[in-house]
mmCIF file of C-alpha atoms in Angstrom:
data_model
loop_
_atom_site.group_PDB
_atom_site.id
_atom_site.type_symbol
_atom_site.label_atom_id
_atom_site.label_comp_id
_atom_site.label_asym_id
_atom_site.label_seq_id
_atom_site.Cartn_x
_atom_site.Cartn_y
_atom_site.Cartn_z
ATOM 1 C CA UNK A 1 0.000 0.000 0.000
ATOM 2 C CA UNK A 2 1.140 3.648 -0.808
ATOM 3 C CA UNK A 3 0.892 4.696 2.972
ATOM 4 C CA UNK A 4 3.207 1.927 3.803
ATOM 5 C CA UNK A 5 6.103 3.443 1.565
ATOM 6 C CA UNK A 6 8.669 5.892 2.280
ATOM 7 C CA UNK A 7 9.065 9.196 0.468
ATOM 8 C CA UNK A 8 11.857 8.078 -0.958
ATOM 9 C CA UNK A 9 10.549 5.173 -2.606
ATOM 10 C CA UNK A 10 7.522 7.293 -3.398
ATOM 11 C CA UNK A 11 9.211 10.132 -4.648
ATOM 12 C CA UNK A 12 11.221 7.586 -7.202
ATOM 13 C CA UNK A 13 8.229 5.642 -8.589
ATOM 14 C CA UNK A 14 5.611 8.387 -9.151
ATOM 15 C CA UNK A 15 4.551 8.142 -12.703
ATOM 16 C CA UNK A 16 3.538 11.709 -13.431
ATOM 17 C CA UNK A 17 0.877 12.015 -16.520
ATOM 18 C CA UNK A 18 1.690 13.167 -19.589
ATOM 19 C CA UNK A 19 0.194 14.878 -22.238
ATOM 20 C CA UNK A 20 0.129 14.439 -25.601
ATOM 21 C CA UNK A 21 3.097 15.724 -27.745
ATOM 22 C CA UNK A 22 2.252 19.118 -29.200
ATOM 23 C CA UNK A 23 5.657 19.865 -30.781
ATOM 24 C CA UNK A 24 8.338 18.561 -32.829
ATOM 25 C CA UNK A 25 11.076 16.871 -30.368
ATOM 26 C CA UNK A 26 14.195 18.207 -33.124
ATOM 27 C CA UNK A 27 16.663 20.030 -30.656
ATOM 28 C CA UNK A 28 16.381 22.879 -33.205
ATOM 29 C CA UNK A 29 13.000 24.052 -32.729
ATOM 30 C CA UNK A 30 11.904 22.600 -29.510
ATOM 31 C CA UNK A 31 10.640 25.728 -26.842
ATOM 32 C CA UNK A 32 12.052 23.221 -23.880
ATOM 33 C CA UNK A 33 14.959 24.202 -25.029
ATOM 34 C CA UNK A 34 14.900 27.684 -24.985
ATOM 35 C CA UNK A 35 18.049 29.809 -24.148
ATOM 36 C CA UNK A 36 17.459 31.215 -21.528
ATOM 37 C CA UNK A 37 14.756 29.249 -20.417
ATOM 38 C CA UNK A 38 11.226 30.327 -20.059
ATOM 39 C CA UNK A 39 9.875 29.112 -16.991
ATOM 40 C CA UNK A 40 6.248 27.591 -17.576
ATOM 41 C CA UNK A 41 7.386 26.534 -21.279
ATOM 42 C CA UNK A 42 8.489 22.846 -20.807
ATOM 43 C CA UNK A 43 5.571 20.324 -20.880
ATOM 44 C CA UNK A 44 5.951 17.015 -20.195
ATOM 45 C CA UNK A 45 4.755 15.404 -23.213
ATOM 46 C CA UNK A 46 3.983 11.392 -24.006
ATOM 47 C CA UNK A 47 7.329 10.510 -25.860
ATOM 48 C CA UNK A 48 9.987 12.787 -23.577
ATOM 49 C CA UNK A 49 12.430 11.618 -21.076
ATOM 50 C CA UNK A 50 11.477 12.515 -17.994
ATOM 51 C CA UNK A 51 15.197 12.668 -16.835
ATOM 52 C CA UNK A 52 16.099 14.506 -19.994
ATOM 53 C CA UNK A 53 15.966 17.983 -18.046
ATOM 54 C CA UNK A 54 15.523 18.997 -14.584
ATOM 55 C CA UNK A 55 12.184 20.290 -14.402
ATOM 56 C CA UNK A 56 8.715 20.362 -16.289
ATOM 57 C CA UNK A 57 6.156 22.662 -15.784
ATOM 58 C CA UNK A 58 2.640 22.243 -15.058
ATOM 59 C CA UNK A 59 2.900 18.305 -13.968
ATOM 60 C CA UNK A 60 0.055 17.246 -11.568
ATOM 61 C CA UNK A 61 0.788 14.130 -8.707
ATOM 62 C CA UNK A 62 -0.276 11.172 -10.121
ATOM 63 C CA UNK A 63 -3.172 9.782 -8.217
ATOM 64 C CA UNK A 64 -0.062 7.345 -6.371
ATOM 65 C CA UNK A 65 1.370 10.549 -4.734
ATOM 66 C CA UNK A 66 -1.401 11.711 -3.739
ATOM 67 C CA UNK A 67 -2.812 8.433 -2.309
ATOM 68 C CA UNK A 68 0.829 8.296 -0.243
ATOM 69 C CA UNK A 69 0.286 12.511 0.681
ATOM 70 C CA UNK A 70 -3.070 11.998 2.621
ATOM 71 C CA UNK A 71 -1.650 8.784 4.307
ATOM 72 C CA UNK A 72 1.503 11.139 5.388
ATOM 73 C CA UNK A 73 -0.879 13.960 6.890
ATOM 74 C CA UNK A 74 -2.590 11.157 8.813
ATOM 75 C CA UNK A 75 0.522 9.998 10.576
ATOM 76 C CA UNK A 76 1.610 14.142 10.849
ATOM 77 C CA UNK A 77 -1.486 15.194 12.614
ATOM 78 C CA UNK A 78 -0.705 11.543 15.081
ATOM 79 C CA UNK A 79 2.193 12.803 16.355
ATOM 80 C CA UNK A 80 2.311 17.036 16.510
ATOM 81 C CA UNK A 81 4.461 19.196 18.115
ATOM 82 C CA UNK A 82 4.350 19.138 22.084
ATOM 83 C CA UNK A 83 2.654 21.590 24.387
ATOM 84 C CA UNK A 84 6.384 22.691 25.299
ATOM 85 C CA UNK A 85 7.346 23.185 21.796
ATOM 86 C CA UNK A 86 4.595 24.967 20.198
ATOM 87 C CA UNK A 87 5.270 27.795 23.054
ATOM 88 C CA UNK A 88 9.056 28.038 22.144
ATOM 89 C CA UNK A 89 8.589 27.672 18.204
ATOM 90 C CA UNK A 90 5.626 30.669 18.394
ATOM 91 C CA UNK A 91 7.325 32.309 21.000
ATOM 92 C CA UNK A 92 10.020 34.283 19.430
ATOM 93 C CA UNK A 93 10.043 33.231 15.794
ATOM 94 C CA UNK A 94 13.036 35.615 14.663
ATOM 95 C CA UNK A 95 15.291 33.894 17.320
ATOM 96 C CA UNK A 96 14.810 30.790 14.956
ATOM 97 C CA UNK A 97 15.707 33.158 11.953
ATOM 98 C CA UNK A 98 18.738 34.417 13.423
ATOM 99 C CA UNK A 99 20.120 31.149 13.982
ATOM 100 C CA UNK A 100 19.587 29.837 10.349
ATOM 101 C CA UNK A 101 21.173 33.145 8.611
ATOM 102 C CA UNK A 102 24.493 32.520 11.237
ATOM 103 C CA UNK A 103 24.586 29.196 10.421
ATOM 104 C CA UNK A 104 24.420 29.814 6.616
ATOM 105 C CA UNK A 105 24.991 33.875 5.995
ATOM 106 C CA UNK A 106 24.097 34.327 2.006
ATOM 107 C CA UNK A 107 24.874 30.903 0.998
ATOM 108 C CA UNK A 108 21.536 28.716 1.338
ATOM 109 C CA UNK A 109 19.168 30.380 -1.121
ATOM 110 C CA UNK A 110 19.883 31.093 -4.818
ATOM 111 C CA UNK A 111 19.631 34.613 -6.395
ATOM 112 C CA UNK A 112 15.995 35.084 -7.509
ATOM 113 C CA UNK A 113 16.758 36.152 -11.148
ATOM 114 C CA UNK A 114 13.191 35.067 -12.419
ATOM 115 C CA UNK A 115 11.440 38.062 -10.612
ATOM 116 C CA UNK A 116 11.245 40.728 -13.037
ATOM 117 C CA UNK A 117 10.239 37.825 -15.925
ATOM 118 C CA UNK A 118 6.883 36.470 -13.312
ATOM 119 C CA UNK A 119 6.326 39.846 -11.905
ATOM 120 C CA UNK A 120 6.525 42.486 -14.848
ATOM 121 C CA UNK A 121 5.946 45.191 -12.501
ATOM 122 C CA UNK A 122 9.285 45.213 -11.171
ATOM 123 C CA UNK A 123 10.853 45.815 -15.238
ATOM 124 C CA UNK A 124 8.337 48.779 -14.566
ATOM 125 C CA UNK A 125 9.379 50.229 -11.579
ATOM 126 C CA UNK A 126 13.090 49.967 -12.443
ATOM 127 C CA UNK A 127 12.989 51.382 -16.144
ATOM 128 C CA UNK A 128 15.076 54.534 -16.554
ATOM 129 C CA UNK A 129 11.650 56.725 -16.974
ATOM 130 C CA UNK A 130 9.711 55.374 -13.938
ATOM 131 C CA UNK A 131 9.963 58.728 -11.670
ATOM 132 C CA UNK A 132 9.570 58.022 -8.481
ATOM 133 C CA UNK A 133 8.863 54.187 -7.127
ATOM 134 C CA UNK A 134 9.200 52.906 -3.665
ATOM 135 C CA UNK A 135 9.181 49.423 -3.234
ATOM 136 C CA UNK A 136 9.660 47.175 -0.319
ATOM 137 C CA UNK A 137 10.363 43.407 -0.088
ATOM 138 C CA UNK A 138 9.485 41.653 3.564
ATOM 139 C CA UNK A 139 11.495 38.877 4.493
ATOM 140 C CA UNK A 140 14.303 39.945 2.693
ATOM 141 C CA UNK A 141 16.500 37.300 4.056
ATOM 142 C CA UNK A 142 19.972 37.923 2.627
ATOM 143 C CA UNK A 143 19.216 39.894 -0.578
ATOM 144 C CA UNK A 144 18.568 37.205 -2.754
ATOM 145 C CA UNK A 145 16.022 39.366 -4.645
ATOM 146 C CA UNK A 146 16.550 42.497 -3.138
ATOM 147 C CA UNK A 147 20.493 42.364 -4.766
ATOM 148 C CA UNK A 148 19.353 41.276 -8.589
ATOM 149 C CA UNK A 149 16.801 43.841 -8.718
ATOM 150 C CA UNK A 150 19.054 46.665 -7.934
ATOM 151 C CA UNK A 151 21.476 45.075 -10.152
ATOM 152 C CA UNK A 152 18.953 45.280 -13.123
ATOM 153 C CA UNK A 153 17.843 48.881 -12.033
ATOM 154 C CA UNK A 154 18.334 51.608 -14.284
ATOM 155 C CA UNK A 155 15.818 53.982 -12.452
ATOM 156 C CA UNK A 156 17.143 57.038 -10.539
ATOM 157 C CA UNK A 157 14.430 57.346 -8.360
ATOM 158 C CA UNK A 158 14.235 53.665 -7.182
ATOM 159 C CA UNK A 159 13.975 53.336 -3.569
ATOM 160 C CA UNK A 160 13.977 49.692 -1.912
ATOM 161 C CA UNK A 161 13.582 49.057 1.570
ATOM 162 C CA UNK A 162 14.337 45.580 2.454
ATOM 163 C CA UNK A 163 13.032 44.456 5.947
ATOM 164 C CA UNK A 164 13.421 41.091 7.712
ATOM 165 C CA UNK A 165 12.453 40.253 10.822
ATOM 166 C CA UNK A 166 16.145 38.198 11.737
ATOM 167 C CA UNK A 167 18.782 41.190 12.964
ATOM 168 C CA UNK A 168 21.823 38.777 11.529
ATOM 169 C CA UNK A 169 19.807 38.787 8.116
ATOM 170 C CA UNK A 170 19.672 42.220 7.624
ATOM 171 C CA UNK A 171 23.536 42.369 8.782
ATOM 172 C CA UNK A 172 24.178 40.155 5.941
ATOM 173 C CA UNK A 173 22.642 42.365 3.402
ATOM 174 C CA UNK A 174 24.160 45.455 4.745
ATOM 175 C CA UNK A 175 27.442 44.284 4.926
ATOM 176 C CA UNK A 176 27.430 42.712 1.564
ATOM 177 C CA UNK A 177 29.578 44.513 -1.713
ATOM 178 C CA UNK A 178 26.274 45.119 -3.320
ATOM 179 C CA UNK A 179 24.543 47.302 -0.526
ATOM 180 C CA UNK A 180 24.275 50.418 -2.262
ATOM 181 C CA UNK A 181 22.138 52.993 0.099
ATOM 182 C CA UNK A 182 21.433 55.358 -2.793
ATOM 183 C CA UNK A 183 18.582 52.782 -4.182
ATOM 184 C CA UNK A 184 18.381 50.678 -1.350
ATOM 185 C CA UNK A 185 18.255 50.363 2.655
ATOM 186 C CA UNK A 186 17.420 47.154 4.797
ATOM 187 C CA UNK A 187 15.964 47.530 7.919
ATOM 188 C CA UNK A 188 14.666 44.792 11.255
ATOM 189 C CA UNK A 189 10.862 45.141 11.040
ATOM 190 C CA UNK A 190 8.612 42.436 12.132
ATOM 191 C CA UNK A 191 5.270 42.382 9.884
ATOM 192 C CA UNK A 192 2.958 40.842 12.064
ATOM 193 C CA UNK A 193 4.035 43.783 14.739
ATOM 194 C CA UNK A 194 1.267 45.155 16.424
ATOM 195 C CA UNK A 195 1.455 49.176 16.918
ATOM 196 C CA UNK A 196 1.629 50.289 20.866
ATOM 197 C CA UNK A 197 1.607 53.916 22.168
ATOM 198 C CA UNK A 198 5.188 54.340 22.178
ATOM 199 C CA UNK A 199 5.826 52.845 18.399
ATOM 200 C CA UNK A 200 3.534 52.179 15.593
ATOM 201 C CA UNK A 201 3.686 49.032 13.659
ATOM 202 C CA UNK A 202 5.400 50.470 10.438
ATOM 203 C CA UNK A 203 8.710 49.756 9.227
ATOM 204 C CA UNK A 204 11.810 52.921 9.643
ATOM 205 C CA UNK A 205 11.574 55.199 6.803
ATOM 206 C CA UNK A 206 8.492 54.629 5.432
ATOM 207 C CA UNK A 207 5.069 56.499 5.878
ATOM 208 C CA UNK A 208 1.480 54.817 5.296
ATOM 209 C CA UNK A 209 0.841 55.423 1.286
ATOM 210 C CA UNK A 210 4.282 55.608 0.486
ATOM 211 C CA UNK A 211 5.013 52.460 -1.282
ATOM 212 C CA UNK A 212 3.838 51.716 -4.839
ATOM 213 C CA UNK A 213 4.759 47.700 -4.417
ATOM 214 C CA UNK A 214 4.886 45.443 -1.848
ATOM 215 C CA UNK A 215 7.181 41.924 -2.332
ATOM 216 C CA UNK A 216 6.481 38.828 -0.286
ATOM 217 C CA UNK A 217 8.317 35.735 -1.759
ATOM 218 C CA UNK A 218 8.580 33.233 0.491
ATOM 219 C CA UNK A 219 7.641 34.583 3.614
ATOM 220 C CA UNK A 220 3.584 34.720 4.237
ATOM 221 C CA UNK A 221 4.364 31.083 5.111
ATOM 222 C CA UNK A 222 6.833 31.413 8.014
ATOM 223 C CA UNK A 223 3.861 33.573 9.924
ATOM 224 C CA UNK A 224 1.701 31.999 12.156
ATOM 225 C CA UNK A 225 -2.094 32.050 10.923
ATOM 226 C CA UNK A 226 -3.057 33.755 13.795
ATOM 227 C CA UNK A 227 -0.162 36.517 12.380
ATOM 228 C CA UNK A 228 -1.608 36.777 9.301
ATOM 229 C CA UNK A 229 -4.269 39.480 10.148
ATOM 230 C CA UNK A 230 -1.950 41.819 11.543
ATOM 231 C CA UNK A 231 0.593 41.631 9.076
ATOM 232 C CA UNK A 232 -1.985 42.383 6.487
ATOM 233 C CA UNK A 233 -3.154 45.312 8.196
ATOM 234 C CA UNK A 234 0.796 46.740 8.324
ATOM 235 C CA UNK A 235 0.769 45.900 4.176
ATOM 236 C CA UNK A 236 -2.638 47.446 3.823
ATOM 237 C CA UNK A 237 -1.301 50.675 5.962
ATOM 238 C CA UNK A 238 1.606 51.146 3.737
ATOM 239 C CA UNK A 239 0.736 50.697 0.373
ATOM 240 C CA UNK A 240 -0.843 53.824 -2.366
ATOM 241 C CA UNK A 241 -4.071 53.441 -3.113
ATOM 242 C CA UNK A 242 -3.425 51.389 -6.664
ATOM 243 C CA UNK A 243 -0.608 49.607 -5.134
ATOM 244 C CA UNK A 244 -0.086 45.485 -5.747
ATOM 245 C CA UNK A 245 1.357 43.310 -3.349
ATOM 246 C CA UNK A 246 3.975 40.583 -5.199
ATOM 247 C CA UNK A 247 3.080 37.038 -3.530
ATOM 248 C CA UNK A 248 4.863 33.610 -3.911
ATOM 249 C CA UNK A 249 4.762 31.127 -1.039
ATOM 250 C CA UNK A 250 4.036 27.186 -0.617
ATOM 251 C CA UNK A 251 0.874 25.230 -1.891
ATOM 252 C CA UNK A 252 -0.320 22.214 -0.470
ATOM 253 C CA UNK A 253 0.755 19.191 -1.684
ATOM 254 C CA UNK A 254 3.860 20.436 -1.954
ATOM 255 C CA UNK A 255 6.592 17.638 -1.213
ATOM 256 C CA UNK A 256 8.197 19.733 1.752
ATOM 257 C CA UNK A 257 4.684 19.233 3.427
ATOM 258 C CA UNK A 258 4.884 15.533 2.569
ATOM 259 C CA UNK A 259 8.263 14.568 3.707
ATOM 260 C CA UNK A 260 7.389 16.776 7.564
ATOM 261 C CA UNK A 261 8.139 13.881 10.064
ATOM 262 C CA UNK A 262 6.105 13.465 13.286
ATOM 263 C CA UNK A 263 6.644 15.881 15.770
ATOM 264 C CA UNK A 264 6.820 18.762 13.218
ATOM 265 C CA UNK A 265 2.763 19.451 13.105
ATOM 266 C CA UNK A 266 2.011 22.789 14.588
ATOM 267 C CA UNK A 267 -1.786 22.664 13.448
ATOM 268 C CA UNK A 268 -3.535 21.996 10.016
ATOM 269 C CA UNK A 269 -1.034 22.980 7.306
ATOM 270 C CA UNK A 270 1.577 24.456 9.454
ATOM 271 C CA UNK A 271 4.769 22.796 10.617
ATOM 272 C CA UNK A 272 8.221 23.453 12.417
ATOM 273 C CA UNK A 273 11.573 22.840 10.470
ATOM 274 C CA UNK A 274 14.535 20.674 11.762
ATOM 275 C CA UNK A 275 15.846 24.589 12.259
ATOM 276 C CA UNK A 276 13.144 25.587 14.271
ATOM 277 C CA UNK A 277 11.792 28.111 11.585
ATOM 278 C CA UNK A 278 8.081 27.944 10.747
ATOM 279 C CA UNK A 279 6.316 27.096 7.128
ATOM 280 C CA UNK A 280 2.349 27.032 6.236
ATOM 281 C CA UNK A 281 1.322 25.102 3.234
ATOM 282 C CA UNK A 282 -1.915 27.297 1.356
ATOM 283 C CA UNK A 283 -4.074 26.022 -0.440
ATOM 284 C CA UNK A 284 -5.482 28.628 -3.678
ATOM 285 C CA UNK A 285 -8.764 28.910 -2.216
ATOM 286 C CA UNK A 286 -8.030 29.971 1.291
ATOM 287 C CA UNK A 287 -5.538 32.130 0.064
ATOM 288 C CA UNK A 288 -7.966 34.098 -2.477
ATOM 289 C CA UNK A 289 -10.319 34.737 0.522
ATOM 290 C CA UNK A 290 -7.162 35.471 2.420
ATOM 291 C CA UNK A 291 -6.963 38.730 0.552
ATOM 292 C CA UNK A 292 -10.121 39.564 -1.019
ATOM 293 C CA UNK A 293 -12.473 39.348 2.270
ATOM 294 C CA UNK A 294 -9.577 40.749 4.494
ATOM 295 C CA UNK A 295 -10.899 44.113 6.093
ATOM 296 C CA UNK A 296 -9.226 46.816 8.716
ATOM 297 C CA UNK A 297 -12.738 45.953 10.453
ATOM 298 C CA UNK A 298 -13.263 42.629 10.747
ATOM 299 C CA UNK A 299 -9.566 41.195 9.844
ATOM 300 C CA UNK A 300 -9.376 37.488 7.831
ATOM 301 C CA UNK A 301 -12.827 35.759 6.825
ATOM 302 C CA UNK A 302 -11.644 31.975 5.233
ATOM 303 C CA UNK A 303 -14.845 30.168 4.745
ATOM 304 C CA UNK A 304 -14.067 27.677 2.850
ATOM 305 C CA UNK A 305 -17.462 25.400 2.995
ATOM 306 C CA UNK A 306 -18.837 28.740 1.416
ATOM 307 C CA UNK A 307 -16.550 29.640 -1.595
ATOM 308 C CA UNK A 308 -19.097 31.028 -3.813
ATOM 309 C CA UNK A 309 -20.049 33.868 -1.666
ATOM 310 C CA UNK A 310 -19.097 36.440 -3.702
ATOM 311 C CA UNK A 311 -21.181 39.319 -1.986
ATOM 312 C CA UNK A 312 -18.860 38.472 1.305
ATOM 313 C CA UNK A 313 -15.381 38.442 -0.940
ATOM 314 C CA UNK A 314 -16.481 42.323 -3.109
ATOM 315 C CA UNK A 315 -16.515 43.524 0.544
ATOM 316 C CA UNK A 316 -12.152 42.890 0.881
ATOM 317 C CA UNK A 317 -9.839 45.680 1.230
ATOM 318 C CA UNK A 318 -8.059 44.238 -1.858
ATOM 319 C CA UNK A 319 -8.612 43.061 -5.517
ATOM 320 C CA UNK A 320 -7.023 39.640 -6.156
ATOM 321 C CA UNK A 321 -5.619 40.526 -9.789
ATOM 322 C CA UNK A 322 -4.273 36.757 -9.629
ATOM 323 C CA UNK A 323 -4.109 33.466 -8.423
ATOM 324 C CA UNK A 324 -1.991 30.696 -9.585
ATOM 325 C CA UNK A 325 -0.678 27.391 -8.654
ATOM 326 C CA UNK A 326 2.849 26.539 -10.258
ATOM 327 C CA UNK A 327 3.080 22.944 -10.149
ATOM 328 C CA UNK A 328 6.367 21.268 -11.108
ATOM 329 C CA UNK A 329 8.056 18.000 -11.425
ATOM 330 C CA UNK A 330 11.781 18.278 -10.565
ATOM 331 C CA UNK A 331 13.950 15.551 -11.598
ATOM 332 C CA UNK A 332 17.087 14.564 -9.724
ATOM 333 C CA UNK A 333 18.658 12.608 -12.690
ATOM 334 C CA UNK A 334 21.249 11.562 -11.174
ATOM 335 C CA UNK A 335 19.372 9.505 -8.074
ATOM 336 C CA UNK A 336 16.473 8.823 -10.441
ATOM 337 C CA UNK A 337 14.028 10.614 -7.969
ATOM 338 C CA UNK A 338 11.345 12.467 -9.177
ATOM 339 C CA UNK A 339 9.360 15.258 -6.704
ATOM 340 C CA UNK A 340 6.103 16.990 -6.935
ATOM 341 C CA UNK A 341 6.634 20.744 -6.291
ATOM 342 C CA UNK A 342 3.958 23.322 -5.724
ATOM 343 C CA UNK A 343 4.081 27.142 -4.955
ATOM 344 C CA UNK A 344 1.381 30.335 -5.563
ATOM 345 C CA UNK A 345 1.816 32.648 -7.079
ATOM 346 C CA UNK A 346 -0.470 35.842 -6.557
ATOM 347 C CA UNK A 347 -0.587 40.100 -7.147
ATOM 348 C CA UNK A 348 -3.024 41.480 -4.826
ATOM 349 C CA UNK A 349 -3.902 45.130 -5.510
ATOM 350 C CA UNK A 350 -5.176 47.841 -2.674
ATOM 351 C CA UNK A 351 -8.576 49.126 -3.777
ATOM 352 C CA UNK A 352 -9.073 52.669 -2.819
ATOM 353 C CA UNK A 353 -11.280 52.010 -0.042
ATOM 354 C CA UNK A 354 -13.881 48.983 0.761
ATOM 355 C CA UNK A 355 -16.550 48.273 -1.402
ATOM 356 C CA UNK A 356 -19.175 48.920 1.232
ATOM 357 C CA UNK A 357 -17.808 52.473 1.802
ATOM 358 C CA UNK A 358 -18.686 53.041 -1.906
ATOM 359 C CA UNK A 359 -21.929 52.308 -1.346
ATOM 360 C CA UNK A 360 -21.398 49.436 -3.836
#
């Protein structure tokens, strides 16, 4: 039985479907083999190699995987986190973050060269006639997109403020050869921060309606749901009226949520790491209702049993522009192992005030 395998068996017999071949396989005139490579071009198609490349696009889990997933969540939500451990994980979750950029500085995650080719906006806001653009990237880890799109900027009124919540993370960018203050500055800001008479909730240096585009790659997840609400509110606070917030985070199904061992289940969809840091798995529903309902008033409304209640979602605080799952099959080629991947991909933009105050 699938629940009865490991993920590494799993992850080495999948058999992901294929569809049928739409263009010629002759090296010369084949778009998988496009230079550079346009991501979302490389089907899997009935008559390829699936170890011929590294990754196809748009692969869904074959009905194996996701036989093995559900019997993995069972044996997850068996054996959680303990009492103890749910207090120190949620506790103090930049601690966690600290630790992980000491331990690896700006050498675990890869240079994020793909933004300005999934998000167009940022070509935009960095062209040489784009006046004046603000733009601010949370979670900004070590640079790794906060570094290529200053690289690529030709803009002389680009300012980007890039805020993490980890102290050592923002040293890293700081003290790196590419820090350049004239374009941008990186700053410790926790999103989810909750404003107090003594200090409001925004980041240093920036005003509410100040910044023109807000990018979250990667870091929606590492919040806590019950987060979520606030840190929206800081977002909402900040951006022009107009303004888009970038999104890209995990989806479920993903195969980092199906490899979690016991004793890493927080609560439904949300897990610790082996390095204490947090991660959330969304699914595209919940995360459209995420947005669109979300209101300074009444904060998050997920109703998932009701997802056709579109009178409840016109009511949001934002326009969900888009929604997308990007579902991959990576290929290690050298192991023979074969893993599902999924991440969303969103652009949420601030409407100038809630529907209902329109009278709409």
């Amino acid at each position: 039985m699938a629940s009865e395998q490991t993920v590494e068996e799993i992850t080495q017999n999948v058999q992901p479907p294929m569809i049928p071949p739409q263009r010629s396989h002759d090296p010369s005139n084949n778009m998988k083999r496009t230079d550079p490579f346009q991501f979302g071009s490389r089907y899997l198609e009935k008559g390829d190699d699936v170890f011929e490349f590294n990754a196809w696009d748009h692969v869904e889990p074959d009905d194996e995987f996701k036989a093995f997933a559900e019997g993995q969540y069972e044996k997850q939500r068996a054996a959680p986190v303990s009492d103890f451990d749910q207090r120190r994980f949620n506790m103090d979750p930049a601690k966690w973050w600290d630790l992980f950029y000491k331990n690896n500085t700006d050498n675990f995650f890869k240079d994020r060269k793909w933004l300005q080719q999934e998000f167009p906006i940022l070509e935009q806001v960095t062209r040489k006639d784009a006046g004046k653009k603000v733009v601010l990237e949370v979670g900004a880890g070590a640079g790794n997109t906060a570094f290529p799109l200053i690289r690529n900027n030709e803009n002389e009124e680009l300012m980007l403020h890039a805020c993490d919540y980890s102290k050592y993370a923002v040293k890293v960018m700081r003290e790196s050869e590419q820090y350049n203050p004239k374009h941008m500055v990186a700053d410790v800001w926790d999103v989810s921060a909750q404003p107090t008479e003594e200090k409001d909730s925004l980041p240093p240096g920036l005003a509410e309606g100040s910044v023109d585009v807000i990018v979250l790659i990667f870091i929606f997840s590492a919040l806590s749901p019950v987060e979520w609400t606030h840190a929206i509110s800081n977002l909402h606070r900040l951006l022009k009226p107009g303004g888009v917030i970038l999104f890209r985070d995990y989806g479920r199904g993903d195969l980092a949520q199906v490899r979690m061992k016991k004793n890493r289940y927080l609560q439904e969809n949300f897990y610790v790491r082996g390095d204490g840091t947090r991660v959330y798995f969304f699914d595209p529903e919940e995360l459209s209702q995420i947005w669109s309902r979300w209101t300074p008033e009444g904060g998050i409304q997920v109703d998932l049993e009701k997802t056709e209640d579109s009178e409840a979602k016109s009511k949001g605080a934002f326009e969900v522009m888009h929604i997308g799952a990007d579902r991959r099959l990576i290929v290690n080629r050298a192991s023979k192992v074969k893993m599902y991947r999924c991440w969303l991909q969103g652009n949420f933009r601030k409407v100038e005030a809630p529907a209902a105050e329109n009278g709409a």
